[in-house]
mmCIF file of C-alpha atoms in Angstrom:
data_model
loop_
_atom_site.group_PDB
_atom_site.id
_atom_site.type_symbol
_atom_site.label_atom_id
_atom_site.label_comp_id
_atom_site.label_asym_id
_atom_site.label_seq_id
_atom_site.Cartn_x
_atom_site.Cartn_y
_atom_site.Cartn_z
ATOM 1 C CA MET A 29 0.237 0.258 0.182
ATOM 2 C CA GLN A 30 0.782 3.648 -0.362
ATOM 3 C CA GLN A 31 3.134 4.738 2.241
ATOM 4 C CA TYR A 32 1.846 8.165 4.456
ATOM 5 C CA GLN A 33 3.105 10.249 6.657
ATOM 6 C CA GLY A 34 1.062 11.675 9.673
ATOM 7 C CA TRP A 35 -0.328 10.234 12.455
ATOM 8 C CA ALA A 36 -4.309 9.144 13.524
ATOM 9 C CA ASP A 37 -5.651 8.428 16.993
ATOM 10 C CA GLU A 38 -5.959 4.202 17.946
ATOM 11 C CA ARG A 39 -9.625 5.045 18.230
ATOM 12 C CA PHE A 40 -9.389 6.206 14.212
ATOM 13 C CA GLY A 41 -7.023 4.027 13.098
ATOM 14 C CA ALA A 42 -9.822 2.922 10.269
ATOM 15 C CA VAL A 43 -9.587 6.301 8.707
ATOM 16 C CA ALA A 44 -6.120 5.537 8.343
ATOM 17 C CA ASP A 45 -6.333 2.410 6.490
ATOM 18 C CA VAL A 46 -8.528 4.091 3.915
ATOM 19 C CA PHE A 47 -6.694 6.855 3.130
ATOM 20 C CA ALA A 48 -3.990 4.162 2.626
ATOM 21 C CA ARG A 49 -7.017 2.444 0.514
ATOM 22 C CA ASN A 50 -7.394 5.433 -1.464
ATOM 23 C CA PHE A 51 -4.021 5.825 -3.268
ATOM 24 C CA ALA A 52 -4.066 1.637 -3.579
ATOM 25 C CA GLU A 53 -8.004 1.692 -5.311
ATOM 26 C CA PHE A 54 -8.023 5.269 -6.911
ATOM 27 C CA PRO A 55 -5.530 6.922 -9.474
ATOM 28 C CA GLU A 56 -4.828 9.059 -6.095
ATOM 29 C CA LEU A 57 -1.749 11.206 -6.956
ATOM 30 C CA GLY A 58 -1.146 13.660 -3.887
ATOM 31 C CA ALA A 59 -3.661 13.937 -0.742
ATOM 32 C CA ALA A 60 -4.573 14.792 2.772
ATOM 33 C CA VAL A 61 -7.059 14.289 5.342
ATOM 34 C CA THR A 62 -7.433 15.921 8.594
ATOM 35 C CA VAL A 63 -10.331 15.494 11.493
ATOM 36 C CA PHE A 64 -10.788 16.961 14.489
ATOM 37 C CA VAL A 65 -13.339 15.687 17.447
ATOM 38 C CA GLY A 66 -14.478 17.951 19.962
ATOM 39 C CA GLY A 67 -11.689 20.920 19.125
ATOM 40 C CA ARG A 68 -8.859 18.110 19.064
ATOM 41 C CA LYS A 69 -6.742 16.702 16.241
ATOM 42 C CA VAL A 70 -7.192 13.389 15.785
ATOM 43 C CA VAL A 71 -6.075 12.668 12.184
ATOM 44 C CA GLU A 72 -3.750 14.224 10.228
ATOM 45 C CA LEU A 73 -2.636 12.453 7.414
ATOM 46 C CA TRP A 74 -0.817 12.872 3.744
ATOM 47 C CA GLY A 75 0.887 11.214 0.962
ATOM 48 C CA GLY A 76 1.922 11.244 -1.973
ATOM 49 C CA THR A 77 3.364 13.782 -4.783
ATOM 50 C CA ALA A 78 2.608 17.276 -5.037
ATOM 51 C CA ASP A 79 3.954 17.939 -8.019
ATOM 52 C CA GLU A 80 4.169 15.477 -10.642
ATOM 53 C CA ARG A 81 6.708 17.391 -12.546
ATOM 54 C CA THR A 82 9.519 17.444 -10.399
ATOM 55 C CA GLY A 83 7.846 14.612 -7.857
ATOM 56 C CA ARG A 84 8.037 17.269 -5.382
ATOM 57 C CA ALA A 85 6.278 15.242 -1.968
ATOM 58 C CA TRP A 86 3.328 16.264 -0.387
ATOM 59 C CA THR A 87 4.565 17.212 3.119
ATOM 60 C CA GLN A 88 2.040 18.604 6.441
ATOM 61 C CA ASP A 89 1.938 22.280 5.031
ATOM 62 C CA THR A 90 1.316 21.307 1.494
ATOM 63 C CA LEU A 91 -1.600 23.528 0.214
ATOM 64 C CA VAL A 92 -4.644 22.526 -2.706
ATOM 65 C CA PRO A 93 -6.700 24.910 -4.878
ATOM 66 C CA VAL A 94 -9.862 23.840 -3.100
ATOM 67 C CA PHE A 95 -12.604 25.302 -5.533
ATOM 68 C CA SER A 96 -16.325 25.787 -4.123
ATOM 69 C CA CYS A 97 -14.648 25.033 -0.529
ATOM 70 C CA ALA A 98 -14.513 28.586 -0.861
ATOM 71 C CA LYS A 99 -18.436 29.145 -0.414
ATOM 72 C CA GLY A 100 -18.052 27.293 3.201
ATOM 73 C CA ALA A 101 -15.654 29.960 4.334
ATOM 74 C CA VAL A 102 -17.585 32.776 3.207
ATOM 75 C CA SER A 103 -20.553 31.321 4.612
ATOM 76 C CA ILE A 104 -19.375 30.901 7.935
ATOM 77 C CA SER A 105 -18.179 34.688 7.631
ATOM 78 C CA ALA A 106 -21.763 35.859 6.916
ATOM 79 C CA HIS A 107 -23.504 33.538 9.470
ATOM 80 C CA LEU A 108 -20.702 34.941 11.774
ATOM 81 C CA LEU A 109 -21.995 38.465 11.011
ATOM 82 C CA ALA A 110 -25.566 37.453 11.556
ATOM 83 C CA GLN A 111 -24.920 36.224 14.908
ATOM 84 C CA GLN A 112 -23.030 39.304 15.637
ATOM 85 C CA GLY A 113 -26.184 41.276 14.974
ATOM 86 C CA ARG A 114 -24.594 42.802 12.014
ATOM 87 C CA LEU A 115 -25.881 41.327 9.025
ATOM 88 C CA ASP A 116 -29.647 40.281 8.752
ATOM 89 C CA LEU A 117 -29.930 37.039 6.332
ATOM 90 C CA ASP A 118 -33.187 37.741 5.709
ATOM 91 C CA ALA A 119 -33.030 41.265 4.998
ATOM 92 C CA PRO A 120 -32.731 42.843 1.055
ATOM 93 C CA VAL A 121 -29.469 42.714 0.341
ATOM 94 C CA ALA A 122 -29.954 46.592 -0.500
ATOM 95 C CA ARG A 123 -29.679 47.086 3.105
ATOM 96 C CA TYR A 124 -26.361 46.970 3.126
ATOM 97 C CA TRP A 125 -25.665 47.513 -0.279
ATOM 98 C CA PRO A 126 -28.105 49.809 -2.229
ATOM 99 C CA GLU A 127 -27.065 49.987 -5.558
ATOM 100 C CA PHE A 128 -27.833 46.098 -6.052
ATOM 101 C CA ALA A 129 -31.500 46.573 -6.079
ATOM 102 C CA ARG A 130 -31.420 47.870 -9.631
ATOM 103 C CA SER A 131 -32.851 46.126 -12.221
ATOM 104 C CA GLY A 132 -35.565 44.245 -10.160
ATOM 105 C CA LYS A 133 -33.385 42.724 -7.286
ATOM 106 C CA GLN A 134 -34.555 44.902 -4.341
ATOM 107 C CA GLU A 135 -36.751 41.772 -2.668
ATOM 108 C CA ILE A 136 -33.480 39.674 -3.181
ATOM 109 C CA THR A 137 -32.329 38.640 0.377
ATOM 110 C CA THR A 138 -28.806 37.325 1.377
ATOM 111 C CA ARG A 139 -30.230 33.763 2.146
ATOM 112 C CA MET A 140 -31.642 33.682 -1.285
ATOM 113 C CA ILE A 141 -28.251 34.226 -2.428
ATOM 114 C CA LEU A 142 -26.485 31.789 -0.117
ATOM 115 C CA GLY A 143 -29.231 28.917 -0.939
ATOM 116 C CA HIS A 144 -28.804 29.759 -4.307
ATOM 117 C CA ARG A 145 -32.402 31.003 -5.187
ATOM 118 C CA ALA A 146 -31.494 34.714 -6.404
ATOM 119 C CA GLY A 147 -32.040 33.710 -10.113
ATOM 120 C CA ILE A 148 -28.561 35.369 -10.679
ATOM 121 C CA PRO A 149 -26.141 32.376 -10.957
ATOM 122 C CA ALA A 150 -24.344 33.955 -14.226
ATOM 123 C CA LEU A 151 -24.069 37.391 -15.435
ATOM 124 C CA ASP A 152 -24.498 38.654 -18.856
ATOM 125 C CA ALA A 153 -21.442 40.766 -18.458
ATOM 126 C CA VAL A 154 -18.636 39.439 -20.462
ATOM 127 C CA LEU A 155 -15.293 39.984 -18.205
ATOM 128 C CA SER A 156 -11.714 39.926 -18.671
ATOM 129 C CA PHE A 157 -9.427 37.775 -16.201
ATOM 130 C CA GLU A 158 -7.894 41.508 -15.015
ATOM 131 C CA GLU A 159 -11.617 42.711 -14.792
ATOM 132 C CA ILE A 160 -12.450 39.730 -12.237
ATOM 133 C CA ALA A 161 -9.461 39.968 -10.222
ATOM 134 C CA ALA A 162 -9.869 44.160 -9.762
ATOM 135 C CA TRP A 163 -13.249 43.131 -8.197
ATOM 136 C CA THR A 164 -15.360 46.355 -8.681
ATOM 137 C CA PRO A 165 -16.246 45.460 -12.264
ATOM 138 C CA VAL A 166 -17.938 42.185 -11.377
ATOM 139 C CA ILE A 167 -19.724 43.982 -8.632
ATOM 140 C CA ARG A 168 -21.341 46.733 -11.201
ATOM 141 C CA ALA A 169 -21.681 43.753 -13.168
ATOM 142 C CA ILE A 170 -24.058 42.377 -10.667
ATOM 143 C CA GLU A 171 -25.639 44.789 -9.720
ATOM 144 C CA ALA A 172 -26.847 45.432 -13.582
ATOM 145 C CA GLN A 173 -27.830 41.736 -13.583
ATOM 146 C CA GLN A 174 -31.605 41.044 -14.299
ATOM 147 C CA PRO A 175 -32.821 37.656 -12.463
ATOM 148 C CA LEU A 176 -33.286 34.529 -14.595
ATOM 149 C CA TRP A 177 -36.945 33.508 -12.602
ATOM 150 C CA GLU A 178 -38.492 35.541 -10.044
ATOM 151 C CA PRO A 179 -36.221 35.390 -6.981
ATOM 152 C CA GLY A 180 -37.232 32.475 -3.979
ATOM 153 C CA THR A 181 -39.573 30.716 -6.551
ATOM 154 C CA THR A 182 -36.564 27.954 -7.617
ATOM 155 C CA TYR A 183 -33.119 27.508 -7.209
ATOM 156 C CA GLU A 184 -29.562 26.924 -9.447
ATOM 157 C CA TYR A 185 -26.638 26.771 -8.119
ATOM 158 C CA HIS A 186 -24.502 30.680 -8.165
ATOM 159 C CA GLY A 187 -21.092 29.151 -8.938
ATOM 160 C CA HIS A 188 -18.911 32.327 -8.609
ATOM 161 C CA VAL A 189 -21.510 34.880 -7.999
ATOM 162 C CA LEU A 190 -22.212 33.483 -4.593
ATOM 163 C CA GLY A 191 -18.651 34.664 -3.536
ATOM 164 C CA PHE A 192 -18.975 37.710 -5.170
ATOM 165 C CA ALA A 193 -22.367 39.003 -3.841
ATOM 166 C CA VAL A 194 -22.308 37.795 0.001
ATOM 167 C CA GLY A 195 -18.660 39.046 -0.253
ATOM 168 C CA GLU A 196 -19.639 42.461 -1.243
ATOM 169 C CA VAL A 197 -21.943 42.158 1.502
ATOM 170 C CA ILE A 198 -19.545 41.299 3.582
ATOM 171 C CA ARG A 199 -17.178 44.008 2.731
ATOM 172 C CA ARG A 200 -20.309 46.646 3.059
ATOM 173 C CA ILE A 201 -20.413 45.986 6.367
ATOM 174 C CA THR A 202 -17.000 45.074 7.645
ATOM 175 C CA GLY A 203 -14.783 47.555 5.048
ATOM 176 C CA LEU A 204 -13.022 44.117 4.037
ATOM 177 C CA THR A 205 -13.254 41.884 1.107
ATOM 178 C CA PRO A 206 -14.082 38.318 1.955
ATOM 179 C CA GLY A 207 -10.864 37.311 1.570
ATOM 180 C CA ALA A 208 -9.414 40.053 4.309
ATOM 181 C CA PHE A 209 -11.995 39.117 6.830
ATOM 182 C CA LEU A 210 -11.206 35.752 6.581
ATOM 183 C CA ARG A 211 -7.734 35.987 7.471
ATOM 184 C CA LYS A 212 -8.021 39.376 10.339
ATOM 185 C CA GLU A 213 -11.101 37.903 12.301
ATOM 186 C CA ILE A 214 -10.821 34.117 11.918
ATOM 187 C CA ALA A 215 -7.744 32.176 10.458
ATOM 188 C CA GLU A 216 -5.251 34.531 12.134
ATOM 189 C CA PRO A 217 -6.864 34.383 15.810
ATOM 190 C CA LEU A 218 -7.206 30.549 15.324
ATOM 191 C CA GLY A 219 -3.357 30.488 14.936
ATOM 192 C CA GLY A 220 -3.172 31.704 11.406
ATOM 193 C CA LEU A 221 -5.063 28.703 9.767
ATOM 194 C CA PRO A 222 -3.853 27.271 6.281
ATOM 195 C CA VAL A 223 -6.882 28.812 4.757
ATOM 196 C CA TRP A 224 -6.678 31.650 2.052
ATOM 197 C CA ILE A 225 -9.040 33.190 -0.673
ATOM 198 C CA GLY A 226 -6.696 35.270 -2.046
ATOM 199 C CA LEU A 227 -2.839 33.196 -1.645
ATOM 200 C CA PRO A 228 0.078 35.566 -0.489
ATOM 201 C CA GLU A 229 3.335 34.832 -2.749
ATOM 202 C CA SER A 230 4.825 33.898 0.152
ATOM 203 C CA GLU A 231 2.544 30.728 0.027
ATOM 204 C CA LEU A 232 3.271 29.607 -3.415
ATOM 205 C CA ARG A 233 6.004 27.345 -2.867
ATOM 206 C CA HIS A 234 3.398 25.235 -0.753
ATOM 207 C CA VAL A 235 0.631 24.448 -3.579
ATOM 208 C CA ALA A 236 0.516 21.527 -4.821
ATOM 209 C CA ARG A 237 -0.047 21.135 -8.930
ATOM 210 C CA LEU A 238 -3.615 19.492 -10.052
ATOM 211 C CA VAL A 239 -3.794 17.338 -12.862
ATOM 212 C CA GLU A 240 -6.854 16.110 -13.989
ATOM 213 C CA ALA A 241 -7.663 12.114 -13.975
ATOM 214 C CA GLU A 242 -8.782 10.457 -17.211
ATOM 215 C CA GLY A 243 -12.375 10.083 -18.040
ATOM 216 C CA ARG A 244 -13.715 13.300 -16.852
ATOM 217 C CA ARG A 245 -17.177 14.235 -18.334
ATOM 218 C CA PRO A 246 -16.233 17.500 -20.286
ATOM 219 C CA MET A 247 -18.313 20.934 -19.685
ATOM 220 C CA PRO A 248 -21.160 21.274 -22.468
ATOM 221 C CA GLY A 249 -20.634 24.453 -24.841
ATOM 222 C CA PRO A 250 -19.718 27.593 -23.770
ATOM 223 C CA GLU A 251 -23.375 29.240 -24.290
ATOM 224 C CA HIS A 252 -24.840 26.526 -21.947
ATOM 225 C CA LEU A 253 -25.741 28.062 -18.948
ATOM 226 C CA LEU A 254 -23.535 25.711 -16.945
ATOM 227 C CA THR A 255 -20.951 26.239 -18.531
ATOM 228 C CA ARG A 256 -21.361 30.312 -18.191
ATOM 229 C CA ILE A 257 -21.813 29.530 -14.286
ATOM 230 C CA VAL A 258 -18.714 27.835 -13.689
ATOM 231 C CA THR A 259 -16.215 29.778 -16.238
ATOM 232 C CA MET A 260 -17.737 33.291 -16.036
ATOM 233 C CA ASN A 261 -18.675 33.523 -19.622
ATOM 234 C CA GLY A 262 -15.125 31.526 -20.734
ATOM 235 C CA ALA A 263 -13.122 34.224 -18.285
ATOM 236 C CA LEU A 264 -11.986 31.153 -16.286
ATOM 237 C CA VAL A 265 -11.303 28.285 -18.217
ATOM 238 C CA PHE A 266 -12.615 24.874 -16.539
ATOM 239 C CA PRO A 267 -11.526 22.474 -16.138
ATOM 240 C CA GLY A 268 -8.119 24.336 -17.528
ATOM 241 C CA LEU A 269 -5.420 23.759 -15.380
ATOM 242 C CA ASP A 270 -2.393 24.997 -17.810
ATOM 243 C CA VAL A 271 -3.665 27.306 -20.322
ATOM 244 C CA PRO A 272 -3.507 30.892 -19.409
ATOM 245 C CA HIS A 273 -4.918 31.826 -16.083
ATOM 246 C CA GLY A 274 -5.900 28.327 -15.240
ATOM 247 C CA TRP A 275 -6.083 26.394 -11.739
ATOM 248 C CA ASN A 276 -2.428 26.024 -11.897
ATOM 249 C CA ASP A 277 -1.623 29.653 -12.530
ATOM 250 C CA PRO A 278 -0.106 31.538 -9.376
ATOM 251 C CA ALA A 279 -2.146 34.556 -10.724
ATOM 252 C CA LEU A 280 -5.461 32.819 -10.141
ATOM 253 C CA HIS A 281 -4.654 31.490 -6.737
ATOM 254 C CA ALA A 282 -3.287 35.461 -5.531
ATOM 255 C CA ILE A 283 -6.875 37.228 -6.623
ATOM 256 C CA GLU A 284 -10.237 36.801 -4.411
ATOM 257 C CA LEU A 285 -12.385 34.647 -6.556
ATOM 258 C CA PRO A 286 -14.802 34.127 -3.362
ATOM 259 C CA GLY A 287 -17.065 31.391 -4.817
ATOM 260 C CA ALA A 288 -14.173 28.965 -5.834
ATOM 261 C CA GLY A 289 -10.872 30.169 -5.518
ATOM 262 C CA ALA A 290 -9.973 29.232 -2.294
ATOM 263 C CA VAL A 291 -6.110 27.711 -1.714
ATOM 264 C CA ALA A 292 -6.172 26.015 1.756
ATOM 265 C CA SER A 293 -4.470 22.367 3.431
ATOM 266 C CA ALA A 294 -7.092 20.117 4.870
ATOM 267 C CA THR A 295 -5.736 20.902 8.356
ATOM 268 C CA GLY A 296 -6.608 24.614 7.843
ATOM 269 C CA LEU A 297 -9.945 23.811 6.296
ATOM 270 C CA ALA A 298 -10.400 21.096 8.875
ATOM 271 C CA GLY A 299 -9.456 23.381 11.526
ATOM 272 C CA LEU A 300 -12.130 26.329 10.135
ATOM 273 C CA TYR A 301 -14.653 24.005 10.616
ATOM 274 C CA ALA A 302 -13.697 22.884 14.189
ATOM 275 C CA ALA A 303 -13.594 26.095 15.105
ATOM 276 C CA ALA A 304 -17.182 27.241 13.790
ATOM 277 C CA VAL A 305 -18.863 24.201 15.767
ATOM 278 C CA THR A 306 -16.755 23.374 18.785
ATOM 279 C CA GLY A 307 -13.921 25.613 18.984
ATOM 280 C CA LEU A 308 -10.300 24.738 18.647
ATOM 281 C CA ASP A 309 -8.292 23.640 21.802
ATOM 282 C CA GLY A 310 -10.421 25.040 24.136
ATOM 283 C CA SER A 311 -11.228 28.499 22.496
ATOM 284 C CA PRO A 312 -14.888 29.471 22.089
ATOM 285 C CA ARG A 313 -16.765 27.963 19.162
ATOM 286 C CA LEU A 314 -16.844 30.678 16.184
ATOM 287 C CA LEU A 315 -20.911 29.706 15.612
ATOM 288 C CA SER A 316 -23.601 29.154 18.442
ATOM 289 C CA ARG A 317 -25.291 26.287 18.543
ATOM 290 C CA GLU A 318 -28.294 28.533 17.123
ATOM 291 C CA THR A 319 -26.494 29.916 14.523
ATOM 292 C CA VAL A 320 -25.807 26.331 13.221
ATOM 293 C CA THR A 321 -29.382 25.657 13.483
ATOM 294 C CA ASP A 322 -30.020 28.604 11.305
ATOM 295 C CA ALA A 323 -27.459 27.810 9.004
ATOM 296 C CA VAL A 324 -28.385 23.703 8.588
ATOM 297 C CA ARG A 325 -31.979 24.678 7.941
ATOM 298 C CA GLU A 326 -33.185 23.271 4.511
ATOM 299 C CA VAL A 327 -33.863 26.444 1.930
ATOM 300 C CA SER A 328 -32.801 24.350 -1.614
ATOM 301 C CA ALA A 329 -33.444 21.004 -3.127
ATOM 302 C CA GLY A 330 -34.569 18.978 -5.665
ATOM 303 C CA ALA A 331 -34.627 19.557 -9.593
ATOM 304 C CA GLY A 332 -33.474 23.284 -10.004
ATOM 305 C CA PHE A 333 -33.784 25.835 -12.620
ATOM 306 C CA LEU A 334 -31.658 23.743 -15.560
ATOM 307 C CA GLY A 335 -33.821 20.684 -14.163
ATOM 308 C CA PHE A 336 -30.711 18.466 -12.686
ATOM 309 C CA ASP A 337 -31.479 17.110 -9.423
ATOM 310 C CA MET A 338 -28.085 15.287 -8.111
ATOM 311 C CA GLY A 339 -29.911 14.707 -4.632
ATOM 312 C CA ALA A 340 -27.793 17.540 -3.070
ATOM 313 C CA ARG A 341 -29.790 19.429 -0.288
ATOM 314 C CA TRP A 342 -28.857 23.184 0.712
ATOM 315 C CA GLY A 343 -29.070 25.230 3.328
ATOM 316 C CA SER A 344 -27.566 29.122 4.076
ATOM 317 C CA GLY A 345 -24.811 28.477 1.986
ATOM 318 C CA VAL A 346 -23.874 24.955 3.106
ATOM 319 C CA LEU A 347 -24.147 21.358 1.347
ATOM 320 C CA LEU A 348 -26.229 19.542 4.161
ATOM 321 C CA ASP A 349 -26.452 15.959 4.593
ATOM 322 C CA SER A 350 -28.045 14.396 1.059
ATOM 323 C CA PRO A 351 -27.609 10.769 1.483
ATOM 324 C CA ALA A 352 -28.597 10.509 -2.594
ATOM 325 C CA PHE A 353 -25.639 13.067 -3.263
ATOM 326 C CA ARG A 354 -23.101 12.901 -0.250
ATOM 327 C CA ARG A 355 -23.758 11.415 3.308
ATOM 328 C CA LEU A 356 -22.500 13.312 6.251
ATOM 329 C CA LEU A 357 -22.790 12.429 9.801
ATOM 330 C CA GLY A 358 -26.483 13.978 10.144
ATOM 331 C CA ALA A 359 -28.919 16.843 10.526
ATOM 332 C CA ARG A 360 -26.301 19.150 11.542
ATOM 333 C CA SER A 361 -23.272 18.198 9.338
ATOM 334 C CA PHE A 362 -23.124 21.329 6.690
ATOM 335 C CA GLY A 363 -20.102 21.793 4.327
ATOM 336 C CA ASN A 364 -18.987 22.420 0.914
ATOM 337 C CA ASP A 365 -17.104 20.794 -1.908
ATOM 338 C CA GLY A 366 -15.048 21.523 -4.462
ATOM 339 C CA ALA A 367 -14.195 20.248 -7.818
ATOM 340 C CA GLY A 368 -12.532 17.277 -8.624
ATOM 341 C CA GLY A 369 -13.077 15.694 -5.305
ATOM 342 C CA GLN A 370 -11.890 18.113 -2.238
ATOM 343 C CA PHE A 371 -14.325 18.410 0.890
ATOM 344 C CA ALA A 372 -14.715 19.723 4.201
ATOM 345 C CA PHE A 373 -17.261 20.023 6.869
ATOM 346 C CA GLY A 374 -18.742 20.342 10.092
ATOM 347 C CA ASP A 375 -20.866 19.092 12.761
ATOM 348 C CA ASP A 376 -21.280 20.086 15.969
ATOM 349 C CA GLU A 377 -23.670 17.322 17.357
ATOM 350 C CA PHE A 378 -20.661 15.215 17.247
ATOM 351 C CA GLY A 379 -18.049 17.928 17.448
ATOM 352 C CA VAL A 380 -16.215 16.953 14.387
ATOM 353 C CA GLY A 381 -14.526 19.076 11.645
ATOM 354 C CA PHE A 382 -13.205 17.122 8.579
ATOM 355 C CA ALA A 383 -11.354 17.737 5.586
ATOM 356 C CA TYR A 384 -10.013 16.032 2.554
ATOM 357 C CA VAL A 385 -7.870 17.459 -0.744
ATOM 358 C CA ALA A 386 -6.076 15.894 -3.320
ATOM 359 C CA ASN A 387 -4.740 17.042 -6.259
ATOM 360 C CA ARG A 388 -5.909 14.557 -8.725
ATOM 361 C CA MET A 389 -9.354 16.179 -10.005
ATOM 362 C CA ILE A 390 -11.305 12.534 -10.283
ATOM 363 C CA GLY A 391 -15.043 14.228 -10.510
ATOM 364 C CA HIS A 392 -17.679 15.996 -8.714
ATOM 365 C CA GLY A 393 -18.300 14.380 -5.287
ATOM 366 C CA ASP A 394 -16.178 10.951 -6.531
ATOM 367 C CA ALA A 395 -15.908 8.308 -3.840
ATOM 368 C CA ARG A 396 -12.445 9.198 -1.930
ATOM 369 C CA ALA A 397 -13.935 11.524 0.702
ATOM 370 C CA ASN A 398 -17.372 9.802 0.870
ATOM 371 C CA ARG A 399 -15.460 6.632 1.970
ATOM 372 C CA LEU A 400 -12.903 8.486 4.660
ATOM 373 C CA ILE A 401 -15.981 10.631 5.890
ATOM 374 C CA GLU A 402 -17.676 6.874 6.388
ATOM 375 C CA ALA A 403 -14.532 5.313 8.412
ATOM 376 C CA VAL A 404 -15.237 8.731 10.363
ATOM 377 C CA ARG A 405 -18.705 7.472 11.025
ATOM 378 C CA GLY A 406 -17.671 3.921 12.235
ATOM 379 C CA CYS A 407 -14.823 5.611 14.052
ATOM 380 C CA LEU A 408 -17.546 7.690 16.324
ATOM 381 C CA GLY A 409 -19.842 4.883 16.797
#
């Protein structure tokens, strides 16, 4: 079996066994998994290759682009502001961002955006990479955008728009962009958790290089709404790893792309969720039980605007326990996944913060993380 490094408490040895089997039974390249229980780290494992071109080994400090796991960080930030009384998730976004009300969006709430129900999953504006990196052009495009459906009546995945729209609400309230808020208000006070939206140049040497597994399903044509959602009308080629501004490009890692541009280690993501649901090493939890209860109330499920039903259930910005899509631990589990297999979640009933990251992109919702979650469930009894 594949050799790995790190450790697991004796009670969680089954997680280490599954981690090793993933290397034997999947085309795994490099990967890591971290689990906290009750605010204490009980599993931290890593192994394989971080850069296939150079043979650089995966280490404890290796970071990975984790795509839409960014939504989890943005959502935790929004719920923290709500808990502090600074944000009402059910008030019109225009209370905080008056220009948002243009083009028929005056009744849209932050919760509608978090629940993918706002009717703005993609933008009509065609923006360049440089405009996306500059932030303000995206915000102006959101202000001008007309909803594709009556807000609140159905849902569709708000890929990048969720991050920018909720991120602008965060900025209007705090004066900080979502990546800056994450670092200043959450990650740094928790000892510098290794999770960023907007990676500093000093961290680039730790980033793993992504590769595509064979047989991944191609995206539909450029005019298809799904493609427009995930590529921002082609400005962000997906899955494009090595094209200009692909997902291995340091320039992409450096910008704040809060819907899908987080870079983190497994320990950083697991620590974020553990901090949210239990606190870390005796510190107070970030999100109260009442706040988590609000976050995990189902907002969207079933077939969306495009008619797809993958079995996912959504709360306010978070994926819920979805037995037909991704089974978690129970009714109070919440998280978010990333393209190619990354996944992180927390659960305050079981006191768990979990994250799995990898650099070989197999598929959306593939089995690697699911097997590890199943092992955690078994270890918890």
